Tab-separated table of C-alpha atoms in Angstrom:
chain	number	residue	atom	x	y	z
K	90	MET	CA	-8.865	-26.136	7.353
K	91	ALA	CA	-8.252	-24.986	10.909
K	92	GLU	CA	-11.119	-24.574	13.348
K	93	LEU	CA	-12.101	-20.911	13.731
K	94	MET	CA	-14.023	-19.035	16.393
K	95	ASP	CA	-16.647	-16.478	15.465
K	96	TYR	CA	-14.980	-13.065	15.542
K	97	ALA	CA	-17.531	-11.525	17.907
K	98	GLU	CA	-16.836	-14.302	20.411
K	99	VAL	CA	-13.078	-13.851	20.022
K	100	VAL	CA	-13.166	-10.215	21.121
K	101	GLU	CA	-15.643	-11.032	23.876
K	102	ARG	CA	-13.306	-13.627	25.415
K	103	PHE	CA	-9.824	-12.398	24.505
K	104	ASP	CA	-7.732	-9.255	24.172
K	105	PRO	CA	-5.473	-9.212	21.083
K	106	VAL	CA	-1.857	-8.080	21.268
K	107	LEU	CA	-0.152	-7.028	18.048
K	108	GLY	CA	3.458	-6.474	17.107
K	109	LEU	CA	4.170	-5.282	13.574
K	110	GLU	CA	7.573	-5.537	11.926
K	111	VAL	CA	7.787	-3.702	8.618
K	112	HIS	CA	10.772	-4.177	6.317
K	113	VAL	CA	11.468	-1.349	3.882
K	114	GLU	CA	13.988	-1.489	1.058
K	115	LEU	CA	15.711	1.854	0.559
K	116	ASN	CA	15.926	3.339	-2.926
K	117	THR	CA	19.663	3.990	-2.883
K	118	LYS	CA	21.539	3.559	-6.164
K	119	THR	CA	23.733	0.799	-4.761
K	120	LYS	CA	23.474	-1.953	-2.159
K	121	MET	CA	24.171	-1.654	1.544
K	122	PHE	CA	27.767	-2.856	1.621
K	123	CYS	CA	28.935	-2.956	-2.008
K	124	GLY	CA	28.689	-1.098	-5.295
K	125	CYS	CA	26.197	-3.421	-7.008
K	126	ALA	CA	23.113	-1.779	-8.490
K	127	ASN	CA	20.080	-1.610	-6.217
K	128	GLU	CA	17.427	-2.244	-8.873
K	129	PHE	CA	14.334	-4.424	-8.863
K	130	GLY	CA	14.246	-7.369	-11.246
K	131	GLY	CA	16.728	-8.183	-13.978
K	132	GLU	CA	18.227	-11.491	-15.017
K	133	PRO	CA	18.971	-13.654	-11.953
K	134	ASN	CA	22.382	-13.191	-10.352
K	135	THR	CA	23.456	-10.334	-12.638
K	136	LYS	CA	23.616	-7.680	-9.891
K	137	THR	CA	26.091	-9.431	-7.619
K	138	CYS	CA	29.729	-9.256	-6.582
K	139	PRO	CA	32.021	-11.103	-4.121
K	140	THR	CA	30.792	-8.952	-1.220
K	141	CYS	CA	27.042	-9.489	-1.591
K	142	LEU	CA	27.693	-13.132	-2.443
K	143	GLY	CA	29.672	-13.537	0.779
K	144	LEU	CA	32.798	-14.876	-0.912
K	145	PRO	CA	35.920	-15.383	1.216
K	146	GLY	CA	38.133	-12.329	1.523
K	147	SER	CA	35.458	-9.805	0.530
K	148	LEU	CA	34.857	-6.875	2.881
K	149	PRO	CA	31.806	-4.636	3.324
K	150	VAL	CA	31.818	-0.842	2.927
K	151	LEU	CA	28.836	0.966	4.454
K	152	ASN	CA	26.528	2.937	2.131
K	153	GLY	CA	26.354	6.480	3.531
K	154	LYS	CA	23.080	7.244	1.752
K	155	ALA	CA	21.498	4.245	3.476
K	156	VAL	CA	22.525	5.645	6.872
K	157	GLU	CA	21.044	8.996	5.861
K	158	GLY	CA	17.794	7.288	4.871
K	159	ALA	CA	17.663	5.392	8.158
K	160	ILE	CA	18.087	8.594	10.152
K	161	ARG	CA	15.407	10.404	8.152
K	162	ILE	CA	13.002	7.502	8.760
K	163	GLY	CA	13.770	7.616	12.478
K	164	LEU	CA	13.175	11.352	12.636
K	165	ALA	CA	9.898	11.099	10.721
K	166	LEU	CA	8.773	8.466	13.258
K	167	ASN	CA	9.591	10.769	16.190
K	168	CYS	CA	12.446	8.480	17.282
K	169	ASP	CA	15.592	9.266	19.200
K	170	ILE	CA	18.654	8.934	16.975
K	171	ALA	CA	21.547	7.031	18.527
K	172	GLU	CA	24.744	8.969	19.124
K	173	TRP	CA	26.633	5.704	18.669
K	174	CYS	CA	25.504	2.415	17.224
K	175	ARG	CA	26.944	-0.555	15.385
K	176	PHE	CA	26.148	-3.570	13.263
K	177	ALA	CA	25.951	-7.157	14.433
K	178	ARG	CA	26.002	-10.554	12.796
K	179	LYS	CA	22.714	-12.433	12.972
K	180	ASN	CA	23.704	-16.050	12.417
K	181	TYR	CA	21.452	-18.512	10.689
K	182	PHE	CA	21.630	-20.850	7.741
K	183	TYR	CA	19.261	-20.474	4.850
K	184	PRO	CA	20.118	-20.803	1.160
K	185	ASP	CA	19.087	-17.249	0.270
K	186	MET	CA	21.551	-15.834	2.827
K	187	PRO	CA	24.895	-16.452	1.087
K	188	LYS	CA	27.120	-15.579	4.084
K	189	ASN	CA	25.132	-17.759	6.522
K	190	PHE	CA	24.657	-14.609	8.591
K	191	GLN	CA	22.826	-11.353	8.076
K	192	THR	CA	24.526	-8.053	8.787
K	193	SER	CA	21.950	-6.318	10.951
K	194	GLN	CA	21.631	-4.336	14.178
K	195	TYR	CA	20.691	-5.987	17.449
K	196	ASP	CA	20.827	-4.155	20.776
K	197	GLU	CA	22.140	-0.872	19.383
K	198	PRO	CA	19.766	0.341	16.631
K	199	ILE	CA	20.195	3.660	14.912
K	200	ALA	CA	16.685	4.872	15.875
K	201	PHE	CA	14.486	3.976	18.844
K	202	ASP	CA	11.556	5.029	21.068
K	203	GLY	CA	9.301	6.706	18.523
K	204	TYR	CA	5.622	6.742	17.647
K	205	LEU	CA	3.215	7.139	14.759
K	206	ASP	CA	-0.330	8.448	15.195
K	207	VAL	CA	-2.751	6.460	13.054
K	208	THR	CA	-6.228	7.599	11.995
K	209	LEU	CA	-8.906	4.921	11.626
K	210	ASP	CA	-11.827	5.035	9.200
K	211	ASP	CA	-14.152	6.819	11.624
K	212	GLY	CA	-11.562	9.424	12.608
K	213	GLU	CA	-10.371	7.785	15.829
K	214	VAL	CA	-6.639	8.288	16.356
K	215	VAL	CA	-4.499	5.458	17.752
K	216	ARG	CA	-0.898	6.058	18.785
K	217	VAL	CA	1.377	3.178	17.781
K	218	GLU	CA	4.648	3.236	19.680
K	219	ILE	CA	7.837	2.363	17.807
K	220	GLU	CA	10.396	0.180	19.560
K	221	ARG	CA	13.175	0.629	17.011
K	222	ALA	CA	14.111	1.207	13.391
K	223	HIS	CA	17.340	-0.538	12.521
K	224	MET	CA	19.519	-1.076	9.462
K	225	GLU	CA	20.241	-4.416	7.865
K	226	GLU	CA	20.644	-6.055	4.478
K	227	ASP	CA	18.004	-7.920	2.506
K	228	THR	CA	18.323	-11.577	1.593
K	229	GLY	CA	18.332	-13.207	-1.823
K	230	LYS	CA	15.285	-14.880	-3.265
K	231	SER	CA	14.450	-18.584	-3.479
K	232	LEU	CA	12.314	-20.008	-6.256
K	233	HIS	CA	10.905	-23.427	-5.401
K	234	VAL	CA	10.099	-25.409	-8.535
K	235	GLY	CA	7.762	-28.356	-8.985
K	236	GLY	CA	5.453	-28.020	-5.996
K	237	ALA	CA	1.822	-27.011	-5.956
K	238	THR	CA	2.165	-24.015	-3.641
K	239	GLY	CA	5.410	-22.366	-4.708
K	240	ARG	CA	6.885	-23.116	-1.290
K	241	ILE	CA	9.714	-25.480	-0.449
K	242	HIS	CA	7.437	-28.267	0.796
K	243	GLY	CA	6.750	-30.590	-2.116
K	244	ALA	CA	9.104	-28.812	-4.521
K	245	GLU	CA	11.388	-30.839	-6.770
K	246	HIS	CA	14.248	-28.369	-6.608
K	247	SER	CA	15.029	-24.751	-5.727
K	248	LEU	CA	16.725	-21.943	-7.647
K	249	LEU	CA	18.458	-18.999	-5.997
K	250	ASP	CA	18.654	-15.397	-7.203
K	251	TYR	CA	21.045	-13.193	-5.211
K	252	ASN	CA	20.231	-9.911	-6.972
K	253	ARG	CA	18.340	-8.763	-3.863
K	254	ALA	CA	21.020	-9.944	-1.406
K	255	GLY	CA	22.592	-6.924	0.243
K	256	VAL	CA	19.885	-4.406	-0.671
K	257	PRO	CA	19.616	-1.746	2.083
K	258	LEU	CA	16.777	-2.597	4.425
K	259	ILE	CA	15.244	-0.783	7.386
K	260	GLU	CA	13.209	-2.848	9.823
K	261	ILE	CA	10.655	-0.834	11.802
K	262	VAL	CA	9.418	-2.665	14.891
K	263	THR	CA	6.485	-1.561	17.018
K	264	LYS	CA	6.135	-2.027	20.730
K	265	PRO	CA	3.245	-4.336	21.712
K	266	ILE	CA	-0.020	-2.805	20.512
K	267	THR	CA	-2.733	-3.413	23.112
K	268	GLY	CA	-6.206	-2.153	23.883
K	269	THR	CA	-7.476	-2.218	20.301
K	270	GLY	CA	-10.055	-4.985	20.863
K	271	ALA	CA	-12.257	-5.701	17.881
K	272	ARG	CA	-10.436	-3.046	15.864
K	273	ALA	CA	-7.060	-4.797	15.994
K	274	PRO	CA	-7.089	-5.874	12.305
K	275	GLU	CA	-8.179	-2.380	11.268
K	276	VAL	CA	-5.431	-0.800	13.385
K	277	ALA	CA	-2.841	-3.077	11.768
K	278	ARG	CA	-3.902	-2.059	8.279
K	279	ALA	CA	-4.155	1.633	9.188
K	280	TYR	CA	-0.667	1.578	10.702
K	281	VAL	CA	0.965	-0.021	7.668
K	282	THR	CA	-0.967	2.378	5.414
K	283	ALA	CA	0.194	5.408	7.406
K	284	LEU	CA	3.756	4.110	7.468
K	285	ARG	CA	3.726	3.562	3.698
K	286	ASP	CA	2.427	7.099	3.133
K	287	LEU	CA	5.108	8.545	5.418
K	288	LEU	CA	7.959	6.642	3.758
K	289	ARG	CA	6.761	7.649	0.307
K	290	ALA	CA	6.494	11.280	1.413
K	291	ILE	CA	10.088	11.447	2.651
K	292	GLY	CA	11.301	9.771	-0.541
K	293	VAL	CA	13.380	6.931	0.917
K	294	SER	CA	11.584	4.035	-0.800
K	295	ASP	CA	9.052	3.321	-3.531
K	296	VAL	CA	7.192	1.178	-0.912
K	297	ARG	CA	5.923	-1.187	-3.606
K	298	MET	CA	4.399	-3.990	-1.567
K	299	ASP	CA	3.692	-5.928	-4.757
K	300	GLN	CA	7.424	-5.955	-5.541
K	301	GLY	CA	8.530	-6.668	-1.987
K	302	SER	CA	10.146	-3.306	-1.281
K	303	MET	CA	7.807	-3.040	1.711
K	304	ARG	CA	6.745	-6.146	3.628
K	305	CYS	CA	5.000	-6.671	6.935
K	306	ASP	CA	5.501	-9.437	9.500
K	307	ALA	CA	2.397	-9.534	11.707
K	308	ASN	CA	2.846	-10.850	15.252
K	309	VAL	CA	-0.441	-11.797	16.927
K	310	SER	CA	-1.224	-13.230	20.343
K	311	LEU	CA	-4.311	-13.426	22.553
K	312	MET	CA	-4.705	-13.106	26.282
K	313	ALA	CA	-7.782	-14.029	28.266
K	314	LYS	CA	-9.873	-11.130	29.551
K	315	ASP	CA	-9.036	-11.856	33.189
K	316	THR	CA	-5.239	-11.877	32.726
K	317	GLU	CA	-2.498	-9.369	31.942
K	318	GLU	CA	0.064	-11.887	30.721
K	319	PHE	CA	0.619	-11.883	26.972
K	320	GLY	CA	-0.161	-15.092	25.131
K	321	THR	CA	2.217	-16.985	22.875
K	322	ARG	CA	2.594	-15.175	19.584
K	323	THR	CA	2.776	-16.283	15.991
K	324	GLU	CA	4.505	-14.290	13.269
K	325	THR	CA	2.880	-14.240	9.840
K	326	LYS	CA	5.765	-13.456	7.492
K	327	ASN	CA	6.082	-11.166	4.500
K	328	VAL	CA	2.484	-10.057	4.106
K	329	ASN	CA	2.561	-7.968	0.950
K	330	SER	CA	-0.604	-5.880	0.717
K	331	LEU	CA	-2.562	-3.608	3.033
K	332	ARG	CA	-5.702	-5.697	2.678
K	333	SER	CA	-3.750	-8.851	3.480
K	334	VAL	CA	-2.339	-7.355	6.689
K	335	GLU	CA	-5.877	-6.873	7.980
K	336	ARG	CA	-7.003	-10.317	6.822
K	337	ALA	CA	-3.962	-12.068	8.317
K	338	VAL	CA	-4.465	-10.483	11.749
K	339	ARG	CA	-8.173	-11.280	11.785
K	340	TYR	CA	-7.609	-14.880	10.714
K	341	GLU	CA	-4.919	-15.489	13.337
K	342	MET	CA	-7.190	-14.092	16.047
K	343	THR	CA	-10.002	-16.483	15.094
K	344	ARG	CA	-7.656	-19.453	14.689
K	345	GLN	CA	-5.782	-18.934	17.950
K	346	ALA	CA	-9.002	-18.359	19.882
K	347	ALA	CA	-10.411	-21.682	18.655
K	348	VAL	CA	-7.230	-23.504	19.719
K	349	LEU	CA	-7.219	-21.905	23.178
K	350	ALA	CA	-10.945	-22.498	23.728
K	351	ASP	CA	-10.438	-26.164	22.928
K	352	GLY	CA	-7.767	-26.454	25.639
K	353	GLY	CA	-4.847	-26.377	23.241
K	354	SER	CA	-1.769	-24.149	23.236
K	355	ILE	CA	-0.330	-21.846	20.613
K	356	ARG	CA	2.994	-22.805	19.088
K	357	GLN	CA	5.486	-19.956	18.765
K	358	GLU	CA	6.165	-20.137	15.057
K	359	THR	CA	6.304	-18.316	11.789
K	360	ARG	CA	3.321	-18.689	9.499
K	361	HIS	CA	2.647	-18.051	5.817
K	362	PHE	CA	-0.314	-16.029	4.577
K	363	GLN	CA	-2.353	-17.569	1.757
K	364	GLU	CA	-3.679	-14.831	-0.522
K	365	ALA	CA	-6.201	-17.124	-2.185
K	366	ASP	CA	-8.352	-17.789	0.878
K	367	GLY	CA	-7.035	-15.436	3.556
K	368	THR	CA	-5.725	-18.211	5.802
K	369	THR	CA	-2.302	-18.771	7.369
K	370	SER	CA	-0.314	-21.984	7.413
K	371	SER	CA	2.415	-23.220	9.725
K	372	GLY	CA	6.015	-22.434	8.856
K	373	ARG	CA	8.841	-23.138	11.273
K	374	ALA	CA	9.374	-22.840	15.001
K	375	LYS	CA	10.187	-19.223	15.841
K	376	GLU	CA	13.705	-18.631	17.100
K	377	THR	CA	14.617	-16.409	20.020
K	378	ALA	CA	17.368	-13.798	19.913
K	379	GLU	CA	19.728	-16.216	21.648
K	380	ASP	CA	19.310	-18.699	18.797
K	381	TYR	CA	20.812	-16.220	16.366
K	382	ARG	CA	24.064	-15.872	18.379
K	383	TYR	CA	24.381	-12.155	17.716
K	384	PHE	CA	27.823	-10.636	18.066
K	385	PRO	CA	29.302	-7.288	16.907
K	386	GLU	CA	30.263	-7.158	13.223
K	387	PRO	CA	34.092	-7.040	13.189
K	388	ASP	CA	34.384	-5.737	9.618
K	389	LEU	CA	32.376	-2.528	10.097
K	390	ALA	CA	33.215	0.452	12.287
K	391	PRO	CA	30.573	1.814	14.677
K	392	ILE	CA	28.364	4.676	13.449
K	393	ALA	CA	28.334	7.946	15.387
K	394	PRO	CA	26.136	10.493	13.574
K	395	SER	CA	26.884	14.008	14.781
K	396	ARG	CA	24.021	16.015	16.250
K	397	GLU	CA	24.643	18.696	13.620
K	398	TRP	CA	24.158	16.178	10.803
K	399	VAL	CA	21.019	14.802	12.416
K	400	GLU	CA	19.528	18.290	12.631
K	401	GLN	CA	20.497	18.986	9.016
K	402	LEU	CA	18.629	15.844	7.997
K	403	ARG	CA	15.642	16.846	10.144
K	404	ALA	CA	15.487	20.078	8.151
K	405	THR	CA	15.178	18.100	4.895
K	406	LEU	CA	11.972	16.354	5.972
K	407	PRO	CA	9.021	17.422	3.827
K	408	GLU	CA	5.497	18.202	4.950
K	409	MET	CA	4.239	15.059	6.663
K	410	PRO	CA	1.175	13.303	5.194
K	411	TRP	CA	-1.097	14.204	8.121
K	412	GLU	CA	-0.016	17.861	7.935
K	413	ARG	CA	-0.636	17.873	4.203
K	414	ARG	CA	-4.105	16.398	4.679
K	415	LYS	CA	-5.005	19.092	7.179
K	416	ARG	CA	-3.831	21.785	4.764
K	417	ILE	CA	-5.671	20.195	1.833
K	418	GLN	CA	-8.858	19.899	3.866
K	419	GLY	CA	-8.794	23.640	4.433
K	420	GLU	CA	-7.857	24.568	0.874
K	421	TRP	CA	-10.490	22.290	-0.674
K	422	GLU	CA	-13.096	23.133	1.980
K	423	LEU	CA	-13.722	19.468	2.774
K	424	SER	CA	-15.839	18.250	5.645
K	425	ASP	CA	-14.321	15.694	8.011
K	426	GLU	CA	-16.541	13.062	6.397
K	427	ALA	CA	-15.389	13.947	2.875
K	428	LEU	CA	-11.750	13.803	3.959
K	429	ARG	CA	-12.325	10.391	5.586
K	430	ASP	CA	-13.855	9.159	2.321
K	431	LEU	CA	-10.658	10.164	0.543
K	432	LEU	CA	-8.490	8.528	3.188
K	433	ASN	CA	-10.527	5.333	3.286
K	434	VAL	CA	-9.997	4.651	-0.412
K	435	GLY	CA	-6.405	5.932	-0.446
K	436	ALA	CA	-7.220	8.811	-2.791
K	437	VAL	CA	-5.735	11.923	-1.145
K	438	ASP	CA	-2.460	11.936	-3.066
K	439	LEU	CA	-4.159	10.830	-6.285
K	440	VAL	CA	-6.734	13.612	-6.113
K	441	ALA	CA	-4.027	16.153	-5.250
K	442	ALA	CA	-1.957	15.059	-8.257
K	443	THR	CA	-5.048	15.255	-10.488
K	444	VAL	CA	-5.710	18.805	-9.281
K	445	GLU	CA	-2.089	19.715	-9.989
K	446	ALA	CA	-2.589	18.356	-13.516
K	447	GLY	CA	-5.254	21.004	-14.120
K	448	THR	CA	-8.679	20.195	-12.724
K	449	THR	CA	-10.810	21.086	-9.710
K	450	PRO	CA	-10.813	19.178	-6.398
K	451	ASP	CA	-14.516	18.331	-6.708
K	452	GLU	CA	-14.138	16.915	-10.213
K	453	ALA	CA	-11.062	14.914	-9.266
K	454	ARG	CA	-12.715	13.573	-6.105
K	455	GLY	CA	-15.761	12.472	-8.068
K	456	TRP	CA	-13.723	10.263	-10.367
K	457	TRP	CA	-11.343	8.774	-7.819
K	458	VAL	CA	-13.733	8.235	-4.909
K	459	ASN	CA	-16.619	6.912	-6.981
K	460	THR	CA	-15.851	5.453	-10.419
K	461	LEU	CA	-12.223	4.437	-9.885
K	462	ALA	CA	-12.623	3.298	-6.274
K	463	GLN	CA	-15.356	0.898	-7.428
K	464	GLU	CA	-13.036	-0.378	-10.147
K	465	ALA	CA	-10.216	-0.938	-7.640
K	466	ASN	CA	-12.594	-2.751	-5.317
K	467	SER	CA	-13.803	-5.074	-8.077
K	468	ARG	CA	-10.194	-5.867	-9.022
K	469	GLU	CA	-9.238	-6.284	-5.343
K	470	VAL	CA	-6.290	-3.901	-5.675
K	471	GLU	CA	-5.322	-0.629	-4.058
K	472	LEU	CA	-6.553	2.493	-5.839
K	473	ALA	CA	-3.008	3.594	-6.664
K	474	GLU	CA	-2.368	0.257	-8.373
K	475	LEU	CA	-4.945	0.893	-11.103
K	476	PRO	CA	-3.278	1.367	-14.511
K	477	ILE	CA	-4.376	4.994	-14.865
K	478	THR	CA	-2.503	8.120	-13.802
K	479	PRO	CA	-3.773	11.361	-12.248
K	480	ALA	CA	-2.719	13.179	-15.428
K	481	GLN	CA	-4.887	10.832	-17.501
K	482	VAL	CA	-7.863	11.362	-15.190
K	483	ALA	CA	-7.361	15.127	-15.530
K	484	GLU	CA	-7.310	14.689	-19.313
K	485	VAL	CA	-10.650	12.849	-19.219
K	486	ILE	CA	-12.164	15.605	-17.071
K	487	ALA	CA	-10.889	18.232	-19.540
K	488	LEU	CA	-12.513	16.371	-22.437
K	489	VAL	CA	-15.839	16.428	-20.574
K	490	SER	CA	-15.481	20.115	-19.700
K	491	SER	CA	-14.769	21.018	-23.332
K	492	GLY	CA	-17.874	19.166	-24.479
K	493	GLU	CA	-15.914	16.578	-26.434
K	494	LEU	CA	-17.193	13.803	-24.141
K	495	THR	CA	-20.332	13.199	-22.126
K	496	ASN	CA	-19.984	11.681	-18.653
K	497	LYS	CA	-21.173	8.355	-20.047
K	498	LEU	CA	-18.595	8.418	-22.836
K	499	ALA	CA	-15.939	9.507	-20.356
K	500	LYS	CA	-16.512	6.345	-18.349
K	501	GLU	CA	-15.988	4.312	-21.511
K	502	VAL	CA	-12.749	6.185	-22.138
K	503	VAL	CA	-11.559	5.415	-18.612
K	504	GLN	CA	-12.306	1.737	-19.179
K	505	GLY	CA	-10.217	1.890	-22.338
K	506	VAL	CA	-7.294	3.447	-20.481
K	507	LEU	CA	-7.574	0.804	-17.757
K	508	ALA	CA	-7.557	-1.865	-20.477
K	509	GLY	CA	-4.234	-0.563	-21.771
K	510	GLU	CA	-5.561	0.995	-24.986
K	511	GLY	CA	-3.511	4.175	-24.598
K	512	SER	CA	-4.098	7.736	-23.449
K	513	PRO	CA	-7.635	9.125	-23.149
K	514	ARG	CA	-7.426	10.863	-26.534
K	515	GLU	CA	-6.087	7.708	-28.138
K	516	VAL	CA	-8.996	5.726	-26.686
K	517	VAL	CA	-11.469	8.336	-27.976
K	518	GLU	CA	-10.037	7.992	-31.498
K	519	LYS	CA	-9.758	4.191	-31.460
K	520	ARG	CA	-13.281	3.665	-30.122
K	521	GLY	CA	-14.880	6.566	-31.969
K	522	LEU	CA	-16.309	8.042	-28.795
K	523	LYS	CA	-16.250	11.750	-29.565
K	524	VAL	CA	-19.501	13.637	-28.914
K	525	VAL	CA	-21.662	14.265	-31.992
K	526	SER	CA	-22.097	18.048	-32.020
K	527	ASP	CA	-22.914	18.629	-35.678
K	528	ASP	CA	-26.468	20.055	-35.770
K	529	SER	CA	-27.302	18.488	-39.106
K	530	ALA	CA	-26.517	14.973	-37.824
K	531	LEU	CA	-28.394	15.646	-34.589
K	532	LEU	CA	-31.435	17.074	-36.428
K	533	SER	CA	-31.667	13.949	-38.529
K	534	ALA	CA	-31.763	11.805	-35.378
K	535	VAL	CA	-34.274	14.188	-33.741
K	536	ASP	CA	-36.608	14.052	-36.755
K	537	GLU	CA	-36.511	10.237	-36.756
K	538	ALA	CA	-37.291	10.089	-33.029
K	539	LEU	CA	-40.170	12.579	-33.331
K	540	ALA	CA	-41.614	10.704	-36.290
K	541	ALA	CA	-41.466	7.442	-34.342
K	542	GLN	CA	-43.267	8.973	-31.347
K	543	PRO	CA	-45.850	11.501	-32.651
K	544	ASP	CA	-47.824	11.376	-29.403
K	545	ILE	CA	-44.773	12.661	-27.509
K	546	ALA	CA	-44.362	15.451	-30.060
K	547	GLU	CA	-47.982	16.498	-29.447
K	548	LYS	CA	-47.447	16.587	-25.685
K	549	ILE	CA	-44.450	18.855	-26.149
K	550	ARG	CA	-46.468	21.153	-28.422
K	551	GLY	CA	-49.148	21.180	-25.733
K	552	GLY	CA	-46.705	22.620	-23.221
K	553	LYS	CA	-45.518	19.439	-21.532
K	554	VAL	CA	-41.829	20.190	-22.132
K	555	ALA	CA	-40.723	17.461	-19.696
K	556	ALA	CA	-41.925	14.924	-22.241
K	557	ALA	CA	-38.946	15.901	-24.386
K	558	GLY	CA	-36.871	13.585	-22.197
K	559	ALA	CA	-38.239	10.560	-24.041
K	560	ILE	CA	-37.085	11.976	-27.383
K	561	VAL	CA	-33.676	12.911	-25.905
K	562	GLY	CA	-33.327	9.312	-24.746
K	563	ALA	CA	-34.188	7.972	-28.191
K	564	VAL	CA	-31.619	10.256	-29.834
K	565	MET	CA	-28.944	9.283	-27.306
K	566	LYS	CA	-29.654	5.622	-28.037
K	567	ALA	CA	-29.488	6.197	-31.790
K	568	THR	CA	-26.140	7.982	-31.456
K	569	LYS	CA	-24.785	5.407	-29.024
K	570	GLY	CA	-24.593	7.986	-26.255
K	571	GLN	CA	-22.374	10.312	-28.296
K	572	ALA	CA	-24.826	13.187	-28.677
K	573	ASP	CA	-24.714	16.343	-26.569
K	574	ALA	CA	-27.920	15.834	-24.563
K	575	LYS	CA	-28.313	19.539	-23.812
K	576	ARG	CA	-28.056	20.482	-27.479
K	577	VAL	CA	-30.431	17.638	-28.453
K	578	ARG	CA	-33.068	18.987	-26.064
K	579	GLU	CA	-32.721	22.485	-27.557
K	580	LEU	CA	-33.147	21.097	-31.082
K	581	ILE	CA	-36.242	19.112	-30.062
K	582	ILE	CA	-37.943	22.231	-28.654
K	583	GLU	CA	-37.005	24.197	-31.769
K	584	ARG	CA	-38.258	21.456	-34.106
K	585	VAL	CA	-41.585	20.945	-32.359
K	586	GLY	CA	-42.209	24.669	-32.107
K	587	SER	CA	-41.465	25.386	-35.758
């Protein structure tokens, strides 16, 4: 385990510098340079052809929809769109890159000089400047077998799946992010969160970090308080959850600070994030651009998107997430604090979808921000990853509103849905959770409770109506929480008074 410096001391002695590189797989029907299906999963090496396998004599043909997606991403990020750009070959050997080079863009990206305004938990807005958003192809996937960690070190052998090779990829690279101090990890997470929301809104990717369609490489360096020269950076590769982005940045800050304080130096390298304990481990020495021997791709013509086409694509952009939030805040009459609560747990879109499914904003907020957010936190997953849909939450709320469920029973139904037992109504039937509303059954339970507690019955007769709560509780216990508490109370008063 590496030596770590206390975080408070880190930010007292050093200024962090971040650089975030986010890779986004586009949701086109086919791959970047061939007609193979762009689909997640499947039997290994079944979505391949000579082109994405890099076989001799095969030639690439550019996917026009991928170019369109790249331009729309650039526009959404307030970037300039190049009037002329081209692909380059990025040369390196690795088994999951079948051609021994990656078709990418180097010094002539399709989009550049943009920004994204990011809102932190307390409402502070940080502008993250975008260096570039460029097109490239994804690599295949290596499976290392026989080791303890799933990585190549210690493995007995490796298997290669090229289904992902050639999938359209956009890499979005920030300019150095400075001046964030102690909030650097929070800024990193907020940026990737905002970027994910934006990409989902414009419909170019499913941004499933758990499936690798959105991945973040986190570059971190530290510079002493009395200097302006950036420190040596490390790049933590392929971080695949929002929580992990924050943890990886924080860990690297504490690790690097301990090394520097001890008189050591930081090695420019890639590092791997360990989900289990939130640490990073050394990978390989980090190459420079010169090491990749970039040169223009001879098999692809340059791209020169007309200004008319760019403006047509700009017109297709939907309402941006931050604009939508402002509108929703007004329509739902939310305070700034209430909106931040929704943002902090990632519930805005989920609540909106629940409202669209037929419930009120207040009811939907109550379930997502409280009950379901606690469930997501206990499972250590994002709220949207819970196995329950907005339509199902709206169905639960409707069952409560109709009197078929109490709030307590509704929570049991939600647990059943989360456990994979079916729709809310199916869970109600399977678990027998419907509210008991038959007066004869309720009266029987009321009579038993009154007989068991005659002193309480006398208090009620004496005018102490609040004492009825004890009898209500006994009836609710006898009916396993399935009685209508309001109706039970009415029956108690009637019974005692008769």
